[in-house]
């Protein structure tokens, strides 16, 4: 995005959905993040994942999906380096190729400048502000919330997965982050408290 005004508008809408300065395992969603699902961070920045984001957008009547890069910071790095702000607003009808053209765009032919390569923390939502995806390259996970009901969550999981609940993410994705060792107790407890289902583990 080359327009600063548009960038700031996307950032403002994201701030209504996310706590932009928070980081995992703390709560990154401004509202209730119940029924969260996790996947690997890099998966979100591939063309194959675009239909999953569009499905979430359509549930809530969003005609666009908005992706904001929080790290590296847009003003501190992206704008001086390549004259662009690290944000995308893409219509759901754009298709997988359109999504990849946006996240994979290489400013001045520099692959390292693309969002797919350079983004370390991302926040994805739509104008409704009723759903969200938050991703961090370290610890290599993305977390989703905003499922309208249990049936939609189950169908989305089956259609676009694999996804894991918080306990599965701790055993699988996050175990690799900590070098195959058990996730530290404090980290696991905080993540579970913030993203586990109310009242304990999902059956």
JSON list of C-alpha atoms in Angstrom, two decimals, residues 76-164:
[
{"chain": "A", "resi": 76, "resn": "UNK", "atom": "CA", "xyz": [10.49, 2.61, 10.72]},
{"chain": "A", "resi": 77, "resn": "UNK", "atom": "CA", "xyz": [11.38, 0.13, 7.99]},
{"chain": "A", "resi": 78, "resn": "UNK", "atom": "CA", "xyz": [9.02, -0.45, 5.08]},
{"chain": "A", "resi": 79, "resn": "UNK", "atom": "CA", "xyz": [8.30, 3.10, 3.97]},
{"chain": "A", "resi": 80, "resn": "UNK", "atom": "CA", "xyz": [11.91, 4.37, 3.85]},
{"chain": "A", "resi": 81, "resn": "UNK", "atom": "CA", "xyz": [13.12, 1.17, 2.23]},
{"chain": "A", "resi": 82, "resn": "UNK", "atom": "CA", "xyz": [10.60, 0.60, -0.53]},
{"chain": "A", "resi": 83, "resn": "UNK", "atom": "CA", "xyz": [8.12, 3.49, -0.50]},
{"chain": "A", "resi": 84, "resn": "UNK", "atom": "CA", "xyz": [5.27, 1.23, 0.58]},
{"chain": "A", "resi": 85, "resn": "UNK", "atom": "CA", "xyz": [3.33, 0.60, 3.77]},
{"chain": "A", "resi": 86, "resn": "UNK", "atom": "CA", "xyz": [3.00, -3.01, 4.96]},
{"chain": "A", "resi": 87, "resn": "UNK", "atom": "CA", "xyz": [-0.76, -3.38, 4.71]},
{"chain": "A", "resi": 88, "resn": "UNK", "atom": "CA", "xyz": [-3.19, -4.96, 2.29]},
{"chain": "A", "resi": 89, "resn": "UNK", "atom": "CA", "xyz": [-6.91, -4.49, 1.65]},
{"chain": "A", "resi": 90, "resn": "UNK", "atom": "CA", "xyz": [-8.03, -7.12, -0.82]},
{"chain": "A", "resi": 91, "resn": "UNK", "atom": "CA", "xyz": [-11.55, -7.98, -2.01]},
{"chain": "A", "resi": 92, "resn": "UNK", "atom": "CA", "xyz": [-12.66, -11.51, -1.26]},
{"chain": "A", "resi": 93, "resn": "UNK", "atom": "CA", "xyz": [-13.28, -12.01, -4.97]},
{"chain": "A", "resi": 94, "resn": "UNK", "atom": "CA", "xyz": [-9.59, -11.43, -5.71]},
{"chain": "A", "resi": 95, "resn": "UNK", "atom": "CA", "xyz": [-8.69, -15.12, -5.71]},
{"chain": "A", "resi": 96, "resn": "UNK", "atom": "CA", "xyz": [-5.56, -16.94, -4.65]},
{"chain": "A", "resi": 97, "resn": "UNK", "atom": "CA", "xyz": [-3.39, -15.36, -7.35]},
{"chain": "A", "resi": 98, "resn": "UNK", "atom": "CA", "xyz": [-4.44, -11.90, -6.24]},
{"chain": "A", "resi": 99, "resn": "UNK", "atom": "CA", "xyz": [-3.57, -12.66, -2.64]},
{"chain": "A", "resi": 100, "resn": "UNK", "atom": "CA", "xyz": [-0.17, -14.00, -3.59]},
{"chain": "A", "resi": 101, "resn": "UNK", "atom": "CA", "xyz": [0.49, -10.98, -5.81]},
{"chain": "A", "resi": 102, "resn": "UNK", "atom": "CA", "xyz": [-0.06, -8.82, -2.72]},
{"chain": "A", "resi": 103, "resn": "UNK", "atom": "CA", "xyz": [1.81, -10.77, -0.01]},
{"chain": "A", "resi": 104, "resn": "UNK", "atom": "CA", "xyz": [4.49, -12.01, -2.38]},
{"chain": "A", "resi": 105, "resn": "UNK", "atom": "CA", "xyz": [5.12, -8.66, -4.08]},
{"chain": "A", "resi": 106, "resn": "UNK", "atom": "CA", "xyz": [8.86, -7.95, -4.25]},
{"chain": "A", "resi": 107, "resn": "UNK", "atom": "CA", "xyz": [9.50, -4.18, -4.11]},
{"chain": "A", "resi": 108, "resn": "UNK", "atom": "CA", "xyz": [12.27, -3.22, -6.52]},
{"chain": "A", "resi": 109, "resn": "UNK", "atom": "CA", "xyz": [12.75, -6.93, -7.21]},
{"chain": "A", "resi": 110, "resn": "UNK", "atom": "CA", "xyz": [13.85, -7.63, -3.63]},
{"chain": "A", "resi": 111, "resn": "UNK", "atom": "CA", "xyz": [12.31, -10.89, -2.39]},
{"chain": "A", "resi": 112, "resn": "UNK", "atom": "CA", "xyz": [13.33, -10.05, 1.17]},
{"chain": "A", "resi": 113, "resn": "UNK", "atom": "CA", "xyz": [11.04, -7.02, 1.01]},
{"chain": "A", "resi": 114, "resn": "UNK", "atom": "CA", "xyz": [7.89, -9.03, 0.39]},
{"chain": "A", "resi": 115, "resn": "UNK", "atom": "CA", "xyz": [5.36, -9.44, 3.18]},
{"chain": "A", "resi": 116, "resn": "UNK", "atom": "CA", "xyz": [5.59, -13.21, 2.83]},
{"chain": "A", "resi": 117, "resn": "UNK", "atom": "CA", "xyz": [9.29, -13.10, 3.72]},
{"chain": "A", "resi": 118, "resn": "UNK", "atom": "CA", "xyz": [9.72, -10.01, 5.87]},
{"chain": "A", "resi": 119, "resn": "UNK", "atom": "CA", "xyz": [6.61, -10.03, 8.09]},
{"chain": "A", "resi": 120, "resn": "UNK", "atom": "CA", "xyz": [7.25, -11.14, 11.66]},
{"chain": "A", "resi": 121, "resn": "UNK", "atom": "CA", "xyz": [3.90, -10.20, 13.25]},
{"chain": "A", "resi": 122, "resn": "UNK", "atom": "CA", "xyz": [0.65, -9.86, 11.31]},
{"chain": "A", "resi": 123, "resn": "UNK", "atom": "CA", "xyz": [-2.96, -9.01, 12.14]},
{"chain": "A", "resi": 124, "resn": "UNK", "atom": "CA", "xyz": [-5.73, -9.98, 9.71]},
{"chain": "A", "resi": 125, "resn": "UNK", "atom": "CA", "xyz": [-9.39, -9.01, 9.93]},
{"chain": "A", "resi": 126, "resn": "UNK", "atom": "CA", "xyz": [-12.20, -7.37, 7.94]},
{"chain": "A", "resi": 127, "resn": "UNK", "atom": "CA", "xyz": [-14.11, -4.09, 8.17]},
{"chain": "A", "resi": 128, "resn": "UNK", "atom": "CA", "xyz": [-16.74, -5.71, 10.42]},
{"chain": "A", "resi": 129, "resn": "UNK", "atom": "CA", "xyz": [-14.14, -6.27, 13.13]},
{"chain": "A", "resi": 130, "resn": "UNK", "atom": "CA", "xyz": [-15.89, -9.49, 14.13]},
{"chain": "A", "resi": 131, "resn": "UNK", "atom": "CA", "xyz": [-13.13, -11.97, 13.34]},
{"chain": "A", "resi": 132, "resn": "UNK", "atom": "CA", "xyz": [-9.38, -12.07, 13.33]},
{"chain": "A", "resi": 133, "resn": "UNK", "atom": "CA", "xyz": [-6.15, -13.92, 12.65]},
{"chain": "A", "resi": 134, "resn": "UNK", "atom": "CA", "xyz": [-2.99, -13.01, 14.55]},
{"chain": "A", "resi": 135, "resn": "UNK", "atom": "CA", "xyz": [0.35, -14.50, 13.50]},
{"chain": "A", "resi": 136, "resn": "UNK", "atom": "CA", "xyz": [3.90, -14.40, 14.86]},
{"chain": "A", "resi": 137, "resn": "UNK", "atom": "CA", "xyz": [6.94, -15.80, 13.08]},
{"chain": "A", "resi": 138, "resn": "UNK", "atom": "CA", "xyz": [8.48, -16.47, 16.48]},
{"chain": "A", "resi": 139, "resn": "UNK", "atom": "CA", "xyz": [6.86, -18.72, 17.88]},
{"chain": "A", "resi": 140, "resn": "UNK", "atom": "CA", "xyz": [5.77, -19.75, 14.36]},
{"chain": "A", "resi": 141, "resn": "UNK", "atom": "CA", "xyz": [2.02, -19.85, 14.99]},
{"chain": "A", "resi": 142, "resn": "UNK", "atom": "CA", "xyz": [-1.13, -18.05, 13.97]},
{"chain": "A", "resi": 143, "resn": "UNK", "atom": "CA", "xyz": [-4.32, -17.99, 16.05]},
{"chain": "A", "resi": 144, "resn": "UNK", "atom": "CA", "xyz": [-7.88, -17.44, 14.83]},
{"chain": "A", "resi": 145, "resn": "UNK", "atom": "CA", "xyz": [-11.10, -16.33, 16.48]},
{"chain": "A", "resi": 146, "resn": "UNK", "atom": "CA", "xyz": [-14.49, -15.13, 15.30]},
{"chain": "A", "resi": 147, "resn": "UNK", "atom": "CA", "xyz": [-16.31, -18.35, 14.44]},
{"chain": "A", "resi": 148, "resn": "UNK", "atom": "CA", "xyz": [-20.04, -17.56, 14.40]},
{"chain": "A", "resi": 149, "resn": "UNK", "atom": "CA", "xyz": [-20.99, -20.92, 15.94]},
{"chain": "A", "resi": 150, "resn": "UNK", "atom": "CA", "xyz": [-19.62, -24.37, 16.72]},
{"chain": "A", "resi": 151, "resn": "UNK", "atom": "CA", "xyz": [-20.87, -25.85, 13.45]},
{"chain": "A", "resi": 152, "resn": "UNK", "atom": "CA", "xyz": [-19.08, -23.18, 11.38]},
{"chain": "A", "resi": 153, "resn": "UNK", "atom": "CA", "xyz": [-15.91, -23.70, 13.39]},
{"chain": "A", "resi": 154, "resn": "UNK", "atom": "CA", "xyz": [-16.05, -27.46, 12.80]},
{"chain": "A", "resi": 155, "resn": "UNK", "atom": "CA", "xyz": [-16.72, -27.09, 9.05]},
{"chain": "A", "resi": 156, "resn": "UNK", "atom": "CA", "xyz": [-13.94, -24.51, 8.62]},
{"chain": "A", "resi": 157, "resn": "UNK", "atom": "CA", "xyz": [-11.54, -26.74, 10.54]},
{"chain": "A", "resi": 158, "resn": "UNK", "atom": "CA", "xyz": [-12.35, -29.73, 8.34]},
{"chain": "A", "resi": 159, "resn": "UNK", "atom": "CA", "xyz": [-12.27, -27.82, 5.05]},
{"chain": "A", "resi": 160, "resn": "UNK", "atom": "CA", "xyz": [-9.16, -25.69, 5.49]},
{"chain": "A", "resi": 161, "resn": "UNK", "atom": "CA", "xyz": [-7.11, -27.47, 8.18]},
{"chain": "A", "resi": 162, "resn": "UNK", "atom": "CA", "xyz": [-5.02, -28.75, 9.74]},
{"chain": "A", "resi": 163, "resn": "UNK", "atom": "CA", "xyz": [-5.76, -26.60, 12.78]},
{"chain": "A", "resi": 164, "resn": "UNK", "atom": "CA", "xyz": [-5.20, -27.33, 16.44]}
]
